[in-house]
mmCIF file of C-alpha atoms in Angstrom:
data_model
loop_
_atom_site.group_PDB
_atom_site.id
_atom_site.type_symbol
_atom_site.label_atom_id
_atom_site.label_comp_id
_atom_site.label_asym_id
_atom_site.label_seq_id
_atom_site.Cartn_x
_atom_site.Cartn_y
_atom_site.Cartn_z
ATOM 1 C CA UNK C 1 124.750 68.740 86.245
ATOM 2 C CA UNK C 2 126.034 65.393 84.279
ATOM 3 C CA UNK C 3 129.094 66.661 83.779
ATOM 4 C CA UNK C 4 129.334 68.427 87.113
ATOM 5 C CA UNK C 5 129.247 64.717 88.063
ATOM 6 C CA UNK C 6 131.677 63.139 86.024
ATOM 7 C CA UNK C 7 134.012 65.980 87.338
ATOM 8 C CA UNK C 8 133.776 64.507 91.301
ATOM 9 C CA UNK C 9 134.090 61.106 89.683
ATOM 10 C CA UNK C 10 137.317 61.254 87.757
ATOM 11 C CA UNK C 11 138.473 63.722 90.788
ATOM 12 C CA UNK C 12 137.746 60.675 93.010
ATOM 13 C CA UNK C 13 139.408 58.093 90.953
ATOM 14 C CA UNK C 14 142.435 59.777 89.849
ATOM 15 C CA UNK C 15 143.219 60.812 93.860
ATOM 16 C CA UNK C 16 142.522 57.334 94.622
ATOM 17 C CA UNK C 17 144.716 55.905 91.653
ATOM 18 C CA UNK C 18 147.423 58.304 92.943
ATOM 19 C CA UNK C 19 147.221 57.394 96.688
ATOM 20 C CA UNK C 20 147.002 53.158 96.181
ATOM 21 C CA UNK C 21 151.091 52.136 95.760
ATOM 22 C CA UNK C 22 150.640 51.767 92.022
ATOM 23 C CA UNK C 23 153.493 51.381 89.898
ATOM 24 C CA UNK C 24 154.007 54.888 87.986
ATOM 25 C CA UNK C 25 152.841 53.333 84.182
ATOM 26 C CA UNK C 26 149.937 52.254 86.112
ATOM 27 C CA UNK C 27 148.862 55.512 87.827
ATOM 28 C CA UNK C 28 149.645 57.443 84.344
ATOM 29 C CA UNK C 29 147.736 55.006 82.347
ATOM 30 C CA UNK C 30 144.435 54.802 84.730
ATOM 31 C CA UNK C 31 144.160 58.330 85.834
ATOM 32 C CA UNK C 32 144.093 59.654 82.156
ATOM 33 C CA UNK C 33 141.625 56.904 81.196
ATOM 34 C CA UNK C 34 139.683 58.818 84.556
ATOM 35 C CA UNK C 35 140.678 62.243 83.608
ATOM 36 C CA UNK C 36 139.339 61.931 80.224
ATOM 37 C CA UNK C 37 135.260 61.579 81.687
ATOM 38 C CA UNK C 38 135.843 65.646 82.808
ATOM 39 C CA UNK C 39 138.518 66.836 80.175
ATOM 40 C CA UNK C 40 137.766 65.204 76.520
ATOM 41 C CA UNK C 41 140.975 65.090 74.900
ATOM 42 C CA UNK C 42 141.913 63.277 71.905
ATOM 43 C CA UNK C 43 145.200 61.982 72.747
ATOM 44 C CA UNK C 44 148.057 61.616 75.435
ATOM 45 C CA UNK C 45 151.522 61.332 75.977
ATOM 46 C CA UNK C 46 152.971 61.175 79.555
ATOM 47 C CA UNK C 47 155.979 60.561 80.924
ATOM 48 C CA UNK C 48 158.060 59.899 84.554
ATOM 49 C CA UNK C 49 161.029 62.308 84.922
ATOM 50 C CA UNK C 50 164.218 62.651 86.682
ATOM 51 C CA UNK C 51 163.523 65.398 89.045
ATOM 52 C CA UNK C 52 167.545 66.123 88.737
ATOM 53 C CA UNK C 53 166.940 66.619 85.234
ATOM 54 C CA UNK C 54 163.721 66.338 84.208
ATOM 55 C CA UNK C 55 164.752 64.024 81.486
ATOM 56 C CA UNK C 56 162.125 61.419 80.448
ATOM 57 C CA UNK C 57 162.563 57.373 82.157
ATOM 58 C CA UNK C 58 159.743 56.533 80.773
ATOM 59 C CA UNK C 59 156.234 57.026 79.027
ATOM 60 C CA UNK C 60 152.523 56.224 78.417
ATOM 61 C CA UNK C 61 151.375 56.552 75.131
ATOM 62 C CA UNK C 62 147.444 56.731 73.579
ATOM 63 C CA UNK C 63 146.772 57.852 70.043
ATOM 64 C CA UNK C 64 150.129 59.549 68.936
ATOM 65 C CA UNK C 65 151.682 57.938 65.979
ATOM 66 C CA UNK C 66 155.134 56.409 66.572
ATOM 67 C CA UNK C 67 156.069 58.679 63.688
ATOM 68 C CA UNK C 68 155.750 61.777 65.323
ATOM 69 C CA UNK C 69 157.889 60.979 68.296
ATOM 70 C CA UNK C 70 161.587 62.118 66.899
ATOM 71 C CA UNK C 71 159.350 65.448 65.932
ATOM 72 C CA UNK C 72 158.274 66.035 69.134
ATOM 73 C CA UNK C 73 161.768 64.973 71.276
ATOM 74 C CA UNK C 74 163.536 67.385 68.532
ATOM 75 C CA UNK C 75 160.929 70.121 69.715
ATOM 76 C CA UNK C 76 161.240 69.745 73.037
ATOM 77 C CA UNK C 77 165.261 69.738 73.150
ATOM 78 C CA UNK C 78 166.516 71.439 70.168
ATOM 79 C CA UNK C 79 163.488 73.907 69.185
ATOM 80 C CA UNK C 80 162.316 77.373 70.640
ATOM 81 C CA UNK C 81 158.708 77.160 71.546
ATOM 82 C CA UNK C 82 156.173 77.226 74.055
ATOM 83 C CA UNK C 83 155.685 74.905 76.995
ATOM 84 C CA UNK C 84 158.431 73.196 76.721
ATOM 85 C CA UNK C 85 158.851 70.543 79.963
ATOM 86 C CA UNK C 86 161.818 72.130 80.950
ATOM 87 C CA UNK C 87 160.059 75.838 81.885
ATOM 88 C CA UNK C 88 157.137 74.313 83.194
ATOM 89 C CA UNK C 89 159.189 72.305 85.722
ATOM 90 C CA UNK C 90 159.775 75.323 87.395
ATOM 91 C CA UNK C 91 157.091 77.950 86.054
ATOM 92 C CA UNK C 92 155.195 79.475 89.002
ATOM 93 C CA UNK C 93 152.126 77.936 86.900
ATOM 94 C CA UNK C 94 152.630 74.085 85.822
ATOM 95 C CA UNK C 95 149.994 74.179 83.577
ATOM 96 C CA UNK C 96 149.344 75.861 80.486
ATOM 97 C CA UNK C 97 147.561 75.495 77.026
ATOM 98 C CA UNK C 98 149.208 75.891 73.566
ATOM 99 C CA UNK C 99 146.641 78.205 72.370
ATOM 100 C CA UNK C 100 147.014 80.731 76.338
ATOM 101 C CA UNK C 101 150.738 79.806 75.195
ATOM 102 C CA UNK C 102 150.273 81.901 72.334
ATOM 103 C CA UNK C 103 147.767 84.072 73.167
ATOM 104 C CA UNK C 104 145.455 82.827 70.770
ATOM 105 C CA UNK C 105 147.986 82.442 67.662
ATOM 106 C CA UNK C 106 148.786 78.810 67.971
ATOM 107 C CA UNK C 107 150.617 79.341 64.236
ATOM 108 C CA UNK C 108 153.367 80.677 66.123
ATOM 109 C CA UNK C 109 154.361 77.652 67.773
ATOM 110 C CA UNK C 110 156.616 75.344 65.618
ATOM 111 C CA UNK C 111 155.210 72.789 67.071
ATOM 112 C CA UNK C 112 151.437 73.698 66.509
ATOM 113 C CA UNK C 113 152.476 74.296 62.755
ATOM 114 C CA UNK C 114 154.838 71.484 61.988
ATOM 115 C CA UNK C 115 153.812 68.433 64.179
ATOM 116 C CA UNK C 116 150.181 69.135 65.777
ATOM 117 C CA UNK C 117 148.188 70.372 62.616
ATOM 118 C CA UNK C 118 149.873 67.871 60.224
ATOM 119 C CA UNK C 119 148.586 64.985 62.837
ATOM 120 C CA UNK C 120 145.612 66.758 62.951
ATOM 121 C CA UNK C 121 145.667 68.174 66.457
ATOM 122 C CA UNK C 122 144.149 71.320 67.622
ATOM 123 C CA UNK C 123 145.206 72.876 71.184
ATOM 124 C CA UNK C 124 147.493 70.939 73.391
ATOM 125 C CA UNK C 125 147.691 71.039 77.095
ATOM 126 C CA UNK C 126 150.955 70.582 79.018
ATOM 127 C CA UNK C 127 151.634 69.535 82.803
ATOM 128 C CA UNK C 128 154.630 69.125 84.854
ATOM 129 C CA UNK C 129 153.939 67.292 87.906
ATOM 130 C CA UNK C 130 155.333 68.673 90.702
ATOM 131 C CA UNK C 131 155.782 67.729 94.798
ATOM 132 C CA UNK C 132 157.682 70.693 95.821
ATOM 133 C CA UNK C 133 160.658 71.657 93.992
ATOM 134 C CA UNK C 134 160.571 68.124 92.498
ATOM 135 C CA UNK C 135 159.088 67.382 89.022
ATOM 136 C CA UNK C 136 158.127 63.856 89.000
ATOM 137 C CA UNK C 137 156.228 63.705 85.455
ATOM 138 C CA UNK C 138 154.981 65.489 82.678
ATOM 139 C CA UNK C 139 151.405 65.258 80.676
ATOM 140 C CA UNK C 140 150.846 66.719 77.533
ATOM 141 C CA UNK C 141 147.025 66.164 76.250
ATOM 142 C CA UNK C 142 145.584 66.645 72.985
ATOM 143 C CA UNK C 143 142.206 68.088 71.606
ATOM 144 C CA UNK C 144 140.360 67.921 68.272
ATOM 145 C CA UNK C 145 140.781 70.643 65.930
ATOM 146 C CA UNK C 146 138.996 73.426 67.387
ATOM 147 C CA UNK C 147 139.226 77.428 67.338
ATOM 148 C CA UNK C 148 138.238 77.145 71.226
ATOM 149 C CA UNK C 149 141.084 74.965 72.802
ATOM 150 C CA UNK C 150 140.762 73.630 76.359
ATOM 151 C CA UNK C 151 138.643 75.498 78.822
ATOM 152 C CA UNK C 152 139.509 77.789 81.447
ATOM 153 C CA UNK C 153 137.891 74.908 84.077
ATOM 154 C CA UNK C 154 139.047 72.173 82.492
ATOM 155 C CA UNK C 155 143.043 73.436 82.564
ATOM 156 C CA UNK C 156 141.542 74.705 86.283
ATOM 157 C CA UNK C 157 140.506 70.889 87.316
ATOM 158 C CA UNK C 158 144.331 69.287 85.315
ATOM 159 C CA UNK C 159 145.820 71.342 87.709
ATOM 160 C CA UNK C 160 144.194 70.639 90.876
ATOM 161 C CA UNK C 161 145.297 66.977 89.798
ATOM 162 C CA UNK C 162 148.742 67.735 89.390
ATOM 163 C CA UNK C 163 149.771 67.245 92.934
ATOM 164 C CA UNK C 164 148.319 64.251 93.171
ATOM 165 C CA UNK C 165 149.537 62.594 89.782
ATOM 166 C CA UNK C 166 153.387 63.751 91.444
ATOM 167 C CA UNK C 167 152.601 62.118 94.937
ATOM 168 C CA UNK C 168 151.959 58.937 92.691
ATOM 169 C CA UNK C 169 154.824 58.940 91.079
ATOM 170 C CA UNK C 170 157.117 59.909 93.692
ATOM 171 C CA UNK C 171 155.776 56.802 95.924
ATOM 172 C CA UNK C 172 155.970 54.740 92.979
ATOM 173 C CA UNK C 173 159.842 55.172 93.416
ATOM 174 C CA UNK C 174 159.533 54.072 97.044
ATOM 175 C CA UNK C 175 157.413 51.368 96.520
ATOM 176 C CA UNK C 176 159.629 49.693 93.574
ATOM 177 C CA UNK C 177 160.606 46.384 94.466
ATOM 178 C CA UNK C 178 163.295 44.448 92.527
ATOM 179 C CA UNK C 179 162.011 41.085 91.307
ATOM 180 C CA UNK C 180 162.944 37.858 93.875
ATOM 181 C CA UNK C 181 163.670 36.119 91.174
ATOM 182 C CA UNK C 182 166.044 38.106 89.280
ATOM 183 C CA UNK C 183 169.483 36.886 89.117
ATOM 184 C CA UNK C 184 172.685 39.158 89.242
ATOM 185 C CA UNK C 185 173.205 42.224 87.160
ATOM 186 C CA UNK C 186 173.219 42.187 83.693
ATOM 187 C CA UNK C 187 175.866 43.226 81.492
ATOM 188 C CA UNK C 188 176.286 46.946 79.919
ATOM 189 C CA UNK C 189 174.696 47.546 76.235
ATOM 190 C CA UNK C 190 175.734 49.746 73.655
ATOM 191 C CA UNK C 191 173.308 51.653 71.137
ATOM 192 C CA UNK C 192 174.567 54.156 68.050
ATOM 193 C CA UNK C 193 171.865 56.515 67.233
ATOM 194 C CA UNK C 194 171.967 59.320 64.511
ATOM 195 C CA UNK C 195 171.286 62.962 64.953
ATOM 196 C CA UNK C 196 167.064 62.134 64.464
ATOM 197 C CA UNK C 197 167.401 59.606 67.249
ATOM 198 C CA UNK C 198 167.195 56.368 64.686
ATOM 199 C CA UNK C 199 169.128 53.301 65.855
ATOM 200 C CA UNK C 200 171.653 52.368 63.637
ATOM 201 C CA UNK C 201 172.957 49.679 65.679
ATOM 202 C CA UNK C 202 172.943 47.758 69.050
ATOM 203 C CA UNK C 203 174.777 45.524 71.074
ATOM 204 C CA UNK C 204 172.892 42.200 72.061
ATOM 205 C CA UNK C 205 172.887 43.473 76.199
ATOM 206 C CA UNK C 206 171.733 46.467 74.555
ATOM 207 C CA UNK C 207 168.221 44.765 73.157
ATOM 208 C CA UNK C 208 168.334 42.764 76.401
ATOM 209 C CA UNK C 209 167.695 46.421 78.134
ATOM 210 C CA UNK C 210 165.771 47.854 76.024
ATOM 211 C CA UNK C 211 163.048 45.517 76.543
ATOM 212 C CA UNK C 212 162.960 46.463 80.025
ATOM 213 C CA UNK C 213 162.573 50.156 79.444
ATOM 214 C CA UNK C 214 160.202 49.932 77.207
ATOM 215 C CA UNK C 215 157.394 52.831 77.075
ATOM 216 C CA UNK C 216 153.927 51.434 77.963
ATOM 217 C CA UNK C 217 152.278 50.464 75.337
ATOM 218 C CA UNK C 218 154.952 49.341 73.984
ATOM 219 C CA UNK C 219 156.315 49.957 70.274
ATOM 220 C CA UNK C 220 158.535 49.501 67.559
ATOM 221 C CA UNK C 221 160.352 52.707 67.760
ATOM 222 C CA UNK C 222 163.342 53.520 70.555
ATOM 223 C CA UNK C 223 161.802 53.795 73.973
ATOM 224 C CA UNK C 224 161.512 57.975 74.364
ATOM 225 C CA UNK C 225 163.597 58.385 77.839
ATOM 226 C CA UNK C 226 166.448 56.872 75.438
ATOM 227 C CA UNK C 227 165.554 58.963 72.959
ATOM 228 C CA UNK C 228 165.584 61.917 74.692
ATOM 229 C CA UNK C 229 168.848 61.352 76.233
ATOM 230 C CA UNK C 230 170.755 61.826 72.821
ATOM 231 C CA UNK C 231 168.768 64.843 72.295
ATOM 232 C CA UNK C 232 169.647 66.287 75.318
ATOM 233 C CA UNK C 233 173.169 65.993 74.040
ATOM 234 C CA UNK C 234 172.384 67.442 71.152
ATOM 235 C CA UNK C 235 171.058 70.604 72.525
ATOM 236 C CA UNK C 236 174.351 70.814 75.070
ATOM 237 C CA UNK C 237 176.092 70.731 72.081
ATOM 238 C CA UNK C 238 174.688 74.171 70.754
ATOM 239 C CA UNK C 239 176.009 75.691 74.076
ATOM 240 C CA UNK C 240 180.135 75.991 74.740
ATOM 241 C CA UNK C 241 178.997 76.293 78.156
ATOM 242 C CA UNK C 242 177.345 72.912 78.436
ATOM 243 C CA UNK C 243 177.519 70.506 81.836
ATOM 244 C CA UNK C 244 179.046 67.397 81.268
ATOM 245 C CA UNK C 245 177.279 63.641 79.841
ATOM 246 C CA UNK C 246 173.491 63.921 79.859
ATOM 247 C CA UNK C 247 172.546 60.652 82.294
ATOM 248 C CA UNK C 248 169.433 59.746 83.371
ATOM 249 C CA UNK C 249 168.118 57.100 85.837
ATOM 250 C CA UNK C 250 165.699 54.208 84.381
ATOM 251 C CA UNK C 251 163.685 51.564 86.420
ATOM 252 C CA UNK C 252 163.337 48.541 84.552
ATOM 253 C CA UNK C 253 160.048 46.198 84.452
ATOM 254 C CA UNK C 254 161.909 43.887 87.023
ATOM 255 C CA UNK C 255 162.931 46.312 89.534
ATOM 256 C CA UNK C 256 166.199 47.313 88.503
ATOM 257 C CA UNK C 257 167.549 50.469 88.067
ATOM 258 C CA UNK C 258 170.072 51.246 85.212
ATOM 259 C CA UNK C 259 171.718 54.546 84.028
ATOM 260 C CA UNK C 260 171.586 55.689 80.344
ATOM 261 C CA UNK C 261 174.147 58.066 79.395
ATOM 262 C CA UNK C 262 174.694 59.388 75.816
ATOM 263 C CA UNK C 263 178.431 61.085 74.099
ATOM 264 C CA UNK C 264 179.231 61.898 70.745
ATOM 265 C CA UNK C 265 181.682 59.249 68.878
ATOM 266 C CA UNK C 266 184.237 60.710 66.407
ATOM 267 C CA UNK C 267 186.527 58.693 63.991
ATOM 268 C CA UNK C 268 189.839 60.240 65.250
ATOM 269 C CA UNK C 269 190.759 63.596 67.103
ATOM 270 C CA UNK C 270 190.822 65.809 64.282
ATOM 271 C CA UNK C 271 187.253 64.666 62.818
ATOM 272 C CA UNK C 272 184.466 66.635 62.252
ATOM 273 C CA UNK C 273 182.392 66.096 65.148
ATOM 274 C CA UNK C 274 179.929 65.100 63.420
ATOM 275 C CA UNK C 275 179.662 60.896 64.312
ATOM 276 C CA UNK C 276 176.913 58.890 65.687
ATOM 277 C CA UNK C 277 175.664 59.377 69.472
ATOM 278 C CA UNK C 278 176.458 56.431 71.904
ATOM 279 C CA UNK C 279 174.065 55.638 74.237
ATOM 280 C CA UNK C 280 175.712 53.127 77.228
ATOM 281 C CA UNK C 281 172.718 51.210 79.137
ATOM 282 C CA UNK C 282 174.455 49.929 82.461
ATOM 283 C CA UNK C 283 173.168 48.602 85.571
ATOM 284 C CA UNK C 284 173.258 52.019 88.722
ATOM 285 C CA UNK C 285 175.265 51.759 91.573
ATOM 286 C CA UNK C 286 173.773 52.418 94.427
ATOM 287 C CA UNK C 287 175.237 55.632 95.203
ATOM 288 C CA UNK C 288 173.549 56.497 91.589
ATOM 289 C CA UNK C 289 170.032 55.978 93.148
ATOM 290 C CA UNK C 290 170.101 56.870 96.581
ATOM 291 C CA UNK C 291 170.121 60.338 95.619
ATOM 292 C CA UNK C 292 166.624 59.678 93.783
ATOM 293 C CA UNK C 293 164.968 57.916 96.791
ATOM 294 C CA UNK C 294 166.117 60.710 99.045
ATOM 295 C CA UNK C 295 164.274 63.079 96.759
ATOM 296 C CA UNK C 296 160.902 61.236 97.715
ATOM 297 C CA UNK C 297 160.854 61.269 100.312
ATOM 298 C CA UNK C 298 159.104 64.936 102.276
ATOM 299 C CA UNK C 299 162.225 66.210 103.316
ATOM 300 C CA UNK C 300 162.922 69.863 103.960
ATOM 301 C CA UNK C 301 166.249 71.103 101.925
ATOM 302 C CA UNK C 302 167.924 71.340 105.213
ATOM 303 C CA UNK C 303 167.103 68.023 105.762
ATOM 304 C CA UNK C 304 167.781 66.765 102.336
ATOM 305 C CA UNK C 305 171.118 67.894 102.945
ATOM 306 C CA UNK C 306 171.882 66.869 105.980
ATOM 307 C CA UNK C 307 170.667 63.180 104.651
ATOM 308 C CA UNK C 308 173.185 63.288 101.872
ATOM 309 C CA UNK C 309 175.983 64.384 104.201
ATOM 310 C CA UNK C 310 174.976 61.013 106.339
ATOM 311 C CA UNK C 311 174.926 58.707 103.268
ATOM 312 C CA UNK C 312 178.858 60.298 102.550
ATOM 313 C CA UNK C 313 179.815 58.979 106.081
ATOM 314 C CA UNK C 314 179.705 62.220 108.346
ATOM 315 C CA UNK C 315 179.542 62.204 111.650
ATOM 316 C CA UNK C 316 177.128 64.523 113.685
ATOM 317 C CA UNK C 317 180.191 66.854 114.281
ATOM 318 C CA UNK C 318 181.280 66.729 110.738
ATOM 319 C CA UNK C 319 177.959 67.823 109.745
ATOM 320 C CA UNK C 320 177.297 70.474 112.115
ATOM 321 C CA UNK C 321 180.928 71.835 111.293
ATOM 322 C CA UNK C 322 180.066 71.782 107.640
ATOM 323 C CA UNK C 323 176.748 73.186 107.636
ATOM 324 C CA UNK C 324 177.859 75.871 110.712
ATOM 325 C CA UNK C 325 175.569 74.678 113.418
ATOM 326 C CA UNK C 326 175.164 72.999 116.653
ATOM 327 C CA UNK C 327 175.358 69.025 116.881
ATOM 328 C CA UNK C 328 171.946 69.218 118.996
ATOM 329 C CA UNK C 329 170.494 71.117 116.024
ATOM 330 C CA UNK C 330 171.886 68.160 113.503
ATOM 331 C CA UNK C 331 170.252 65.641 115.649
ATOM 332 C CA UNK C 332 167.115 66.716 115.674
ATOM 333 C CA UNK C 333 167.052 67.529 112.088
ATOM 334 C CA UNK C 334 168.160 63.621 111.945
ATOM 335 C CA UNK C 335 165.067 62.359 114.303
ATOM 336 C CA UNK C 336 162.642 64.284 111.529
ATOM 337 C CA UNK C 337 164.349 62.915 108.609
ATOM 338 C CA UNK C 338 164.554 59.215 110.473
ATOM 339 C CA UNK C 339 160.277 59.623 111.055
ATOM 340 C CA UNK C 340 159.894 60.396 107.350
ATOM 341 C CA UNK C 341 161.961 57.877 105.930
ATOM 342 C CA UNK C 342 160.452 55.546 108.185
ATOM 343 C CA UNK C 343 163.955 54.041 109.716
ATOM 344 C CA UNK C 344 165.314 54.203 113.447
ATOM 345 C CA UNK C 345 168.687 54.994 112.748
ATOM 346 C CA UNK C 346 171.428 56.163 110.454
ATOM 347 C CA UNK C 347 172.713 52.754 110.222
ATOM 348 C CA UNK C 348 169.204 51.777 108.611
ATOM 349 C CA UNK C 349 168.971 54.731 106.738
ATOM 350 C CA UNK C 350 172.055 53.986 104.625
ATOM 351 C CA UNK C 351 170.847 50.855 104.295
ATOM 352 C CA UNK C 352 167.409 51.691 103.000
ATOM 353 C CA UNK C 353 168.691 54.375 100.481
ATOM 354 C CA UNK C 354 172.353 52.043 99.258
ATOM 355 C CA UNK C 355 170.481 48.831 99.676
ATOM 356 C CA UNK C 356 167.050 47.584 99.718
ATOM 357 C CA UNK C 357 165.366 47.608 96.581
ATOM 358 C CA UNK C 358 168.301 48.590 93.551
ATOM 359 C CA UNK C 359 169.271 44.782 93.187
ATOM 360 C CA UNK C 360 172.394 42.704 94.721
ATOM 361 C CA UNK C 361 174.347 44.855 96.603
ATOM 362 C CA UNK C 362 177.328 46.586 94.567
#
C-alpha cells in the first residue's frame, strides 16, 4: 500500500512538473528527484535532444562520475550495443532495460562490461522522450548491483511518464525567453578536441560559450551536447556514405540560441586525416531555429509542411501548386496551424517563428 502511494505521488508531481512552463533543466532535474519515490535508482543522466537529430543540447547529471562521460558518448556513437538513443528514438517501445536488452546476459553489452560494472552499476534503464515523431529527451537511470534489474512495473510506470517528460520539454522550447538585458550577439568560438573528446584548446569566445551551455550541475569536463557533437563526426566518419557537418542547436542560460558544428582539421591536403576535431560555437540565425519551434508546436505533417513552405515566402497558390491541392484546402490547413501556434496571421507567424525570442533580429 506505501508504495502504491508513493507511485500516485511522484505520478502527480512529475505531470505537474511537466505541465507548469518550466525551463527543460528544471523539469529533468525535479521530476527524477519525484520519479525516484516509485523507481529507486542509483543514478541519472538525462539529456534535451534535437528532435532533427537527436543529438544531445544539454544534460542533467546525479551520481555519474565526470570520468565516465567520454566512455559513455564513445558508446553511444562509435560502439555496437543495446539501447542506444538513436534506436529508441524511433523503437515502437521507448523504453527498455539493459538486462530485457539482453535477455538476461547483461555481459554482452560493452557497455554493461566496460563502463557500468567498473562504476559499479547493475541494470540500466533507457528512455527516449517522445511527442509524436519528435524525440525531445532521453533518460538513462541506474540501479545497484543486482541479479534482478528494474521491474516489469517500474519500466511500466517510466513509460507512462514519458509523454509527459516530452510535453515538458517541447514547451520549454516555446516558453524560452531571451534575457532583456542581454546585449547583441556574441562573437563565434573555436574549440580543438581530440578523438576521446578532450579539449586541447579554445578560443576566449569559445569559454565565453561554453559557460552558457553548461550541463546542469555543472562540471569541469566539456559540456556533453559538445561532446557528443565530435563524436557524431566520428562515427560519420566510419561510413563513406555519411551526411554532411554534424550541427546541433543549443539554448544558452540567457536565452540565446547558438549552433555547434564539428569538422575534422588536417595539416595540408595530402595528410593523414587524422587531426584534431573543430568544434565552431556561433550565435543561430533565425532561419536555424524556426525549424525547431515549428516542431513544437502539435502540428500534423501536412501542416508542418505547409508552415515551412509559409516561412520560405509562398503564397497560397504556390503552396497548393507545390503540394498538388486546392488553395481552399491550403487555407484551412493555415487557420489550424494559425489556432495552434496561437497567431492570427501569416504575417505573425513568421514573426513568431524568425523573431520573438532567438535574440536581436539577424
Amino acid at each position: 500500500m506505501g508504495q502504491h502511494r508513493s507511485t500516485d505521488r511522484a505520478r502527480r508531481d512529475i505531470v505537474r512538473l511537466c505541465h507548469s512552463g518550466l525551463d527543460a533543466d528544471t523539469v529533468l532535474s525535479e521530476s527524477l528527484t519525484a520519479l525516484r519515490a516509485a523507481v529507486p535508482i542509483a543514478a541519472y543522466w538525462a539529456a534535451t535532444t534535437d528532435p532533427a537529430t537527436v543529438l544531445f543540447t544539454g544534460s542533467v547529471i546525479d551520481a555519474i562520475p565526470e570520468s565516465a562521460t567520454p566512455l559513455f558518448l564513445a558508446n553511444e556513437f562509435l560502439d555496437p550495443d543495446v539501447n542506444h538513443f538513436r534506436v529508441l528514438a524511433t523503437a515502437p517501445d521507448p523504453v527498455r532495460s539493459l538486462f530485457d536488452a539482453t535477455e538476461g546476459t547483461p555481459d554482452a553489452s560493452a557497455r554493461y562490461r566496460d563502463i557500468l560494472t567498473p562504476l559499479g552499476m547493475g541494470d540500466e534503464l533507457r528512455a527516449a522522450l517522445r511527442t509524436g515523431d519528435a524525440c525531445w529527451g532521453v533518460l538513462c537511470l541506474h540501479r545497484e548491483p543486482s541479479p534482478a534489474g528494474f521491474r516489469p512495473d517500474e519500466i511500466v510506470f517510466v513509460r507512462s511518464m514519458t509523454a509527459h517528460l516530452a510535453e515538458g520539454l517541447r514547451a520549454a522550447v516555446l516558453l524560452s525567453e531571451v534575457d532583456s538585458g542581454a546585449d547583441g550577439h556574441p562573437a563565434p568560438g573555436l574549440l580543438l578536441l581530440d578523438d576521446a573528446g578532450t579539449l586541447l584548446a579554445r578560443t576566449p569566445e569559445a569559454s565565453v560559450l561554453l559557460a552558457e551551455v553548461a550541463d546542469h550541475p555543472a562540471r569541469a569536463a566539456l559540456p556533453q551536447a559538445i561532446v557528443a557533437v565530435a563524436m557524431r563526426l566520428r562515427s560519420l566518419e566510419q561510413d563513406p556514405n555519411s551526411p554532411a557537418v554534424p550541427r546541433i542547436r543549443l539554448r544558452t542560460r540567457s536565452g540565446r540560441w547558438l549552433v555547434a558544428h564539428a569538422s575534422r582539421l588536417h595539416t595540408d591536403p595530402g595528410a593523414d586525416p587524422g587531426g584534431p576535431i573543430a568544434v565552431i560555437l556561433e550565435p543561430a540565425r533565425a532561419p536555424e531555429i524556426a525549424p525547431l519551434k515549428l516542431a513544437a508546436y502539435p502540428l500534423t505533417p501536412r501542416e508542418q509542411q505547409i508552415a515551412a513552405l509559409v516561412l520560405a515566402g509562398n503564397s497560397t497558390r504556390q503552396i497548393a501548386d507545390a503540394l498538388v491541392v486546392s488553395p481552399l484546402t491550403v487555407q484551412q490547413h493555415l487557420k489550424s496551424i494559425f489556432e495552434k501556434s496561437g497567431v492570427r496571421s501569416r504575417r505573425d507567424l513568421v514573426a513568431n517563428l524568425l523573431a520573438a525570442h532567438y535574440g536581436s533580429p539577424q
